[in-house]
Amino acid sequence: MSRLRGIAAFLWEMCPPHLLLPLGVARFCAVYLGLQALAGSDALVLGPRAVTGTASLILFVVLARVYDELKDADTDRRLAATGDPRTASRPIVRGIVDEADLRALRNVLIVALIALQLPGAAPLPLAGFALALAAFWLSSNWFFWPAVERHLLLALLTTSPLTLFVLAYVATLFAADFGAGRLGASTALLLFGLYAPMLAWETSRKVRVPADETDYETYTKTLGPRRALALPITFALVTVALLASFAVRVGLPAPFFWALGSAGALFVGACLAFVIAPSRRRAHLEPFAQVFLLVADFGLAIGLACAFSVTWAA
């Protein structure tokens, strides 16, 4: 029972269901319905496979969090012992869970993910799922190569693509329901458009002023403020360009463009403010990145629901 309580507390803190569940639904719908819109469908359709896909996407998000906690456990404890404030609050440092708890949760998540694929199994989704799960396992092992563990940018390259693999898995569900022939070059436009804001969030959350730098690896420590902030700014601009292009192609309403442009401008402005006048307060870019990410996912899903009729097909 103590293990279950610890895991439940960990999940509530690190993967709060009131945020994770609606975000998972929005992200799945943004891809699954977005691909239908790109394929020229007048009415967008959701069915049983959409339920499986949404649940799988949400479980993949939790699995990524668990893998991240496991690979960072020793480092977080070491940094917390030196007084680093970011790591001192981590659940594994505070003793809410330990590695055994996280490994048990990891195994349950993998079994649940596999079980979700069995009803109505089709070759393409099974292949997409297997590829995504293999990428998660490989990422969790690549990190411990000394060259990756010591290099923030290499670590980014071995972890951030997991989001893209999950989005590609959703695309295979679309292909199973509507035909692989309806996937085209524009598919990458949508998938990378929803992947880029995750990169903007990831690269903006590890920013500090020089006085706050510790042994914790940050982009500002590795690259310096200007080059470090060039990363999230670039990813934000790429997001706006790709999703706006997608929105034009499928005819999304004007409010989507205003919302996306405003959230992007707010985020880029916050990044530039840090570069121009760095401060501890301005280094806290995560809220701006999270708003941008939410607008991309929810805005796209809501825009599609407003521009097209959405029906359920059993």
Coordinates of N, CA and C in Angstrom, one line a residue, residues 6 51 132 137 245 254:
G6 N 2.7 6.1 -2.8 CA 3.9 6.9 -3.3 C 3.7 7.1 -4.8
V51 N -10.2 6.3 -29.4 CA -10.1 6.1 -27.9 C -8.8 5.4 -27.5
A132 N 7.7 3.4 -31.7 CA 7.7 4.4 -30.6 C 8.2 3.8 -29.3
W137 N 12.7 3.0 -25.2 CA 13.7 2.2 -24.5 C 15.1 2.6 -24.9
S245 N 0.8 27.6 -41.7 CA 0.7 27.1 -43.1 C -0.4 25.9 -43.1
A254 N -10.1 32.6 -38.4 CA -9.1 33.6 -38.1 C -8.7 33.6 -36.6

